[in-house]
PDB file of C-alpha atoms in Angstrom:
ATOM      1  CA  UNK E 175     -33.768  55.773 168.181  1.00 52.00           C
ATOM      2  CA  UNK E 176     -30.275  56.558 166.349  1.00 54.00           C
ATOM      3  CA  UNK E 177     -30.824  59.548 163.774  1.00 58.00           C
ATOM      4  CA  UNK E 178     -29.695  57.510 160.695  1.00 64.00           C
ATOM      5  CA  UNK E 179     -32.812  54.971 161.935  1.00 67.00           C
ATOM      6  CA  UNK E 180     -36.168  55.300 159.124  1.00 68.00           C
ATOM      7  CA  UNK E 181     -38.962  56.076 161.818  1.00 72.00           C
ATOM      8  CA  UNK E 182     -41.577  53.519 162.567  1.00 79.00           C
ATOM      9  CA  UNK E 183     -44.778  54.317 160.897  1.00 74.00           C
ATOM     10  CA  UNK E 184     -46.950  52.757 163.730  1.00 82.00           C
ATOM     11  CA  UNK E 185     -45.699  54.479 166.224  1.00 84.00           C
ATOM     12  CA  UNK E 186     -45.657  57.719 164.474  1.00 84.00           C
ATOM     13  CA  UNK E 187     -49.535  56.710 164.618  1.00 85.00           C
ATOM     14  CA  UNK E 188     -49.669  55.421 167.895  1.00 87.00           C
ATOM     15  CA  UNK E 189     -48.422  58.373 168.848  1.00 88.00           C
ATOM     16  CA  UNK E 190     -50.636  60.638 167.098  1.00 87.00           C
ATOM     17  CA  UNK E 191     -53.830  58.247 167.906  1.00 86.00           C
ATOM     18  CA  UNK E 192     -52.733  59.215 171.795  1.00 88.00           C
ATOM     19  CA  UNK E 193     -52.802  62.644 171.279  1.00 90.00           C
ATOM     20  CA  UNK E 194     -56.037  63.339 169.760  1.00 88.00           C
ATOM     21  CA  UNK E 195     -57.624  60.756 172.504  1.00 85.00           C
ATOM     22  CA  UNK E 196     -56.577  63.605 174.836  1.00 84.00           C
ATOM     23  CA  UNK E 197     -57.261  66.137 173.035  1.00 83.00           C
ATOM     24  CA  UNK E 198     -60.973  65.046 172.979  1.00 80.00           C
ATOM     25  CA  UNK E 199     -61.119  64.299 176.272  1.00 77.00           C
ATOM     26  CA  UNK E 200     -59.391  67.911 177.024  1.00 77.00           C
ATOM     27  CA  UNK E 201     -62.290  69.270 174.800  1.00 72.00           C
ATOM     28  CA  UNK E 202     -64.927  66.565 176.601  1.00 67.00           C
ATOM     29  CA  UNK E 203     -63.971  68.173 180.042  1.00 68.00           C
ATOM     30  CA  UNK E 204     -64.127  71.853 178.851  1.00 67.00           C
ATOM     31  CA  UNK E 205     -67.420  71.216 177.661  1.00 63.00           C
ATOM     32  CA  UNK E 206     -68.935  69.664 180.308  1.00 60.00           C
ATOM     33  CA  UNK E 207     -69.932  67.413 182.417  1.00 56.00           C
ATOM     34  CA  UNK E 208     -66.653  64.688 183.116  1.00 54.00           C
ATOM     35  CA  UNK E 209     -63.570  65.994 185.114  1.00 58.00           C
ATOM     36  CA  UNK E 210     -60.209  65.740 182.858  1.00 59.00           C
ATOM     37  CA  UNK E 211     -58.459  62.186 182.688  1.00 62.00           C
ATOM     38  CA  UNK E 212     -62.058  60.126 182.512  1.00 60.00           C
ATOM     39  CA  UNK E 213     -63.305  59.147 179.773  1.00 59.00           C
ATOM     40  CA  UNK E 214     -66.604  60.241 177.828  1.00 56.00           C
ATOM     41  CA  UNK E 215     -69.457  58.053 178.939  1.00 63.00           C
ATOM     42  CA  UNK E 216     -70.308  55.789 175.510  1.00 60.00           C
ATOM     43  CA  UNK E 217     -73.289  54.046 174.707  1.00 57.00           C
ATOM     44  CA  UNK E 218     -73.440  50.569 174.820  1.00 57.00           C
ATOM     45  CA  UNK E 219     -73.931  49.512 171.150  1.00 60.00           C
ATOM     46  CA  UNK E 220     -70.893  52.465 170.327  1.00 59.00           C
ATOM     47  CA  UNK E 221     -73.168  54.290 168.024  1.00 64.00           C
ATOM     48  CA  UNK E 222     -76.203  55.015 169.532  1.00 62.00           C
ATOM     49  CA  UNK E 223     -77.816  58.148 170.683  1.00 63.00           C
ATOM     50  CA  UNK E 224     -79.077  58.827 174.324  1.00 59.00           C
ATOM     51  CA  UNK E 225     -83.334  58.805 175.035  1.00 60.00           C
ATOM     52  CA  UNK E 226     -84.568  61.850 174.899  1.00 60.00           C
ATOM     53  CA  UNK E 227     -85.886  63.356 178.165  1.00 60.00           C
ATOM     54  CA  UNK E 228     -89.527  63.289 176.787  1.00 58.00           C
ATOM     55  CA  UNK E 229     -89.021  58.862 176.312  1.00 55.00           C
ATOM     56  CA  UNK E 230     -89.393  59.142 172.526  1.00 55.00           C
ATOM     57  CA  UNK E 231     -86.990  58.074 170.022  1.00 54.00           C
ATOM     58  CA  UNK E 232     -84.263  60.741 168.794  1.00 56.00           C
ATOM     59  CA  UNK E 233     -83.348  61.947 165.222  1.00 62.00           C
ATOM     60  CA  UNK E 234     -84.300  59.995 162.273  1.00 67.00           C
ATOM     61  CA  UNK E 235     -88.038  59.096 163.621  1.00 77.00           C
ATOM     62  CA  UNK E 236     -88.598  63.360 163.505  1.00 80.00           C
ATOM     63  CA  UNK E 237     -87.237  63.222 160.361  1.00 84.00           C
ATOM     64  CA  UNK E 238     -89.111  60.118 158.805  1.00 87.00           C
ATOM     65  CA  UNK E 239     -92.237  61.520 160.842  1.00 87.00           C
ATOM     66  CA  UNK E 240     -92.195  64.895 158.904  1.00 88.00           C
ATOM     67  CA  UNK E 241     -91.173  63.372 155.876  1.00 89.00           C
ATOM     68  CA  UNK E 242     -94.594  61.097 155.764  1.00 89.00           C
ATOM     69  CA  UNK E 243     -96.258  64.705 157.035  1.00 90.00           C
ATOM     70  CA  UNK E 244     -95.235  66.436 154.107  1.00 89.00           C
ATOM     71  CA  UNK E 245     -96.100  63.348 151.670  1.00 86.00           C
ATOM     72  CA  UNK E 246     -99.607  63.191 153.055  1.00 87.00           C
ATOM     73  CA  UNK E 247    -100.136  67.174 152.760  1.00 87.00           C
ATOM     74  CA  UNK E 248     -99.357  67.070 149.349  1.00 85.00           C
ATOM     75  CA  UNK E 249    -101.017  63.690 148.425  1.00 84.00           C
ATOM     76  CA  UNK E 250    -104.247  65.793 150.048  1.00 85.00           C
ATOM     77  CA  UNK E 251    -103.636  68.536 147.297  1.00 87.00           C
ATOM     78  CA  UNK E 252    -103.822  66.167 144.746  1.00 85.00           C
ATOM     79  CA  UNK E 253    -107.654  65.638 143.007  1.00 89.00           C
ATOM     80  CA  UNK E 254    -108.563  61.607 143.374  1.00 88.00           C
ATOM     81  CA  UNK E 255    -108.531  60.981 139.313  1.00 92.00           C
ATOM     82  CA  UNK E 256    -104.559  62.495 139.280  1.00 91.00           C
ATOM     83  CA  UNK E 257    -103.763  59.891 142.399  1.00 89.00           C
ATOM     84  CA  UNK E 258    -105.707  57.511 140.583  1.00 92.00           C
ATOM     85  CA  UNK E 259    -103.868  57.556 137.702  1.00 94.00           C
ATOM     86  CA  UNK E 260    -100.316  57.627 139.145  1.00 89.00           C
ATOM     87  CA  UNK E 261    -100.833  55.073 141.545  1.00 91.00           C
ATOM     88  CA  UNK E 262    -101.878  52.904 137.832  1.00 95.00           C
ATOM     89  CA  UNK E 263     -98.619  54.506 136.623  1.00 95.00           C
ATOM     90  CA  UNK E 264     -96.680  52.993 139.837  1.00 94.00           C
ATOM     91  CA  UNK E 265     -98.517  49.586 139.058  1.00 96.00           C
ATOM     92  CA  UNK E 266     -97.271  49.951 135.677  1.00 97.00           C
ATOM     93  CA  UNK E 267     -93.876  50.169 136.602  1.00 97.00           C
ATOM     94  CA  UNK E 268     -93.407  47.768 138.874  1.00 96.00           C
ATOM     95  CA  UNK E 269     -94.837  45.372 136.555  1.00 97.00           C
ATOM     96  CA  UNK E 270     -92.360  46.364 134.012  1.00 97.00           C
ATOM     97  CA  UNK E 271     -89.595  45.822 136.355  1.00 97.00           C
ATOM     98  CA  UNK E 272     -90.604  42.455 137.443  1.00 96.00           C
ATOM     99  CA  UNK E 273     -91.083  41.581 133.959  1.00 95.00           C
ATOM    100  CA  UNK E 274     -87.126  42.420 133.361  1.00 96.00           C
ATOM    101  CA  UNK E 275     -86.093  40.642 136.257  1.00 94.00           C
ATOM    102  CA  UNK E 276     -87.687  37.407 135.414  1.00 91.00           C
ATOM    103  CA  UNK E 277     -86.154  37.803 131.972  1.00 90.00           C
ATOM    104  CA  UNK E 278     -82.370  38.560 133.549  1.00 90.00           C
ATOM    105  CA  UNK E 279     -82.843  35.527 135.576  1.00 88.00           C
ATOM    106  CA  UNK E 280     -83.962  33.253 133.019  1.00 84.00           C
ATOM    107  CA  UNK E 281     -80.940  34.606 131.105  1.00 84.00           C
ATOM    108  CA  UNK E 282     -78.681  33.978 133.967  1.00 84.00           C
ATOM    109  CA  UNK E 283     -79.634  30.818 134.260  1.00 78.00           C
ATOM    110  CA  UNK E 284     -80.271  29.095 131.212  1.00 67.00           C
ATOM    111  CA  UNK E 285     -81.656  25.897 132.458  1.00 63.00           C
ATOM    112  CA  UNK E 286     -84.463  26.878 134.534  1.00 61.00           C
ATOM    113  CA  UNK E 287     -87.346  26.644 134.188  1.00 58.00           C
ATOM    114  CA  UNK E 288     -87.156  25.104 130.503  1.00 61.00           C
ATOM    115  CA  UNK E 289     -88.467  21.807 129.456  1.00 69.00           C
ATOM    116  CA  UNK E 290     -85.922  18.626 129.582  1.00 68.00           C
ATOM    117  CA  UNK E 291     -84.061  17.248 126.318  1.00 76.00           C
ATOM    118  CA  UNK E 292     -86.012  14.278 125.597  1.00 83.00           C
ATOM    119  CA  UNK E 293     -84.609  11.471 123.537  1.00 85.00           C
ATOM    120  CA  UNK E 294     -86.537   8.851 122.037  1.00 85.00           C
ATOM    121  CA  UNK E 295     -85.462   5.068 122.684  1.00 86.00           C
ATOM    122  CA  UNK E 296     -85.710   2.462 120.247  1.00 87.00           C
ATOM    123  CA  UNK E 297     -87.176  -0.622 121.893  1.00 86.00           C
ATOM    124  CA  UNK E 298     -85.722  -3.984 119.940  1.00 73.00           C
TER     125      UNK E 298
END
């Protein structure tokens, strides 16, 4: 390319794009396990994570798992009349909310659900 030549962006990236893929594989091969110049073994679907050597699922079932743990421990602090009343309190709430929905939609959509025009015909 002549000097006085503006430089393609996309290749600038291409180029760039290339180097970081070897620099992760560099890193990849430092780190363990595949030799340099082959690629990273990737899991089919792209994204997800490998089993765990124990067979159960990985990451976000621990954390949903101790997330219900701690929910239970404190609903278990809790006296029955308090749960009693907030789960009322919940009921409340949702009732509220379907209660503003139904009145959105019927805004949004002025014809529904309203009775027809009726005309009377005179019969000669």
């Amino acid at each position: 390319m002549a000097p006085d030549e503006p430089a393609d962006p996309l290749s600038d990236l291409r180029e760039r794009l290339r180097e970081t893929q070897a620099a992760a594989e560099e890193a990849a091969a430092r780190l363990g396990d595949e030799p340099p110049g082959v690629p990273p073994r990737v899991p089919p679907q792209g994204w997800a994570t490998p089993p765990r050597a124990d067979g159960g699922a990985a990451g976000a079932n621990d954390d949903l798992a101790a997330l219900v743990a701690l929910v239970q421990a404190l609903r278990d602090l809790v006296p029955p009349e308090l749960q009693q009343q907030v789960t009322e309190l919940i009921r409340q709430v949702l009732v509220l909310l379907r209660a503003l929905l139904d009145r959105w939609i019927e805004r949004l959509e002025p014809g529904r659900g309203a009775e027809p025009a009726v005309e009377d015909i005179p019969i000669a």
